[in-house]
């Protein structure tokens, strides 16, 4: 946490230097002394300090300054730092002005020049005022602050990226706080492109991309080595397991993740069926531990980077990233998992981020505290979402297309939902439309049996209606089934014969694709278990196959 500021303002350089020197001498252990040569300059300084989230404890200002008097400065300054203590430096003839200032702006003290000796005439007064300030001051948050609008997809994307990468931040809702609006107009020149992200070093990013954010917060976004034994695409449970086992067994390993490590599992509020966690574990926690473990073994994890193509240049395999970077290695593990399917209902797209969310959007739970929300879907992820939001929302309505939950959801969740009074399940029901003026206000649902339609007033809708494999970057190189799942092992063989272009003098390994040295694990693989444990198992098991493959290159 940076030290609070003592700001002194005087147009007379001699007086300014003298007061600065005296302040430093006595207060430098606990405070930073900052000086300004005019009221205008001081206002600029404190606007910047405010943007950085630095506290100002005290203003010590000369009354007699051209252009802006000390009192005039303080009138403006207390709009930005209302809690700072205010002291005027006056000449004998200014007493009347000082008394007016006491009434007008709550001046705390006026000091006559000269203040010699400071140990008698300066320090005791200021110490008193500063101890008062300390008693009342709220410690400021000294980290990253995101200022934006709750109902904005861009603001949500920034919050979500920071949260999933475990980067703490403070959220400033510009609709709620006048001071935030002031901050925004200062930083963006009133242009209000949201969100703005303020960093402790004073820099501000306006509507940043995830890549810009990742770079700024110090996440690795570039490969450090020219060559790897193993390149992993995707940082979900399968990819992370591949990275942990690969690196722990001495392979030069890099993992590329388009967003944040964790994948789908990372968005789960509580995974209850993962071995060894009898009371469940949040997906975010599991991902954080796995990423730390992989790095500890020496794996590189680069985030906010997307693989857009894989190439075979024997004996090498290349992974091309969205920014054109080429990663070269011997083996590739494809573990890109799945992405959510879009809900085809009128009005959904235009309200995305303004009440309509895909997946759990855990960062938004607090926003909808005490309100009515809808969860769409009937699988485990929707069930977990409903349970999670039931802790915050007044009522959760689950909209399920099928006749019941049992066919699509684990029984433990079905039971839990039945026992939760503020969750209602609307079966045989689909979403027809989402409505609202700038924010979601209601959805129209239709009953599949009776055809009856009705409007439900809700503040938020969280959609969990299934997923599709995220494998388009494999192009024609890697064989996939009709839905896009990657084929491996026996599935790439035809009548017991390896696929065309197969050059290894053996059959493909269990999780190997039609290209020797390119493997696939997790949800994106045809026939996989679609569970965290299954993905972890496949990711780690692949590493022994990769070892065998590497002996042949
Ligand atoms: C909300 C929710 C709750 C769930 N709860 C449970 C549960 O309780 N128990 C359970 O067993 N399972 C649960 N599942 C299922 C489980 O999360 C998945 O089976 C598991 O995460 C699959 O792991 P994966 O590594 O194969 O893929 P994913 O988890 O989908 O991870 C893939 C990763 O690859 C990244 N990626 C994709 N394409 C690229 C690319 N081109 N370049 C770089 N990176 C890329 C993605 O951003 C993602 O991070 C849940 C799923 C969801 C959505």
PDB file of C-alpha atoms in Angstrom, residues 19 89 124 137 392:
ATOM      1  CA  UNK A  19       7.623  23.755   4.009  1.00  0.00           C
ATOM      2  CA  UNK A  89      -0.844  29.065   5.392  1.00  0.00           C
ATOM      3  CA  UNK A 124       2.022  19.285  16.927  1.00  0.00           C
ATOM      4  CA  UNK A 137     -10.043   7.457   6.792  1.00  0.00           C
ATOM      5  CA  UNK A 392     -28.132 -14.736  -3.959  1.00  0.00           C
TER       6      UNK A 392
END
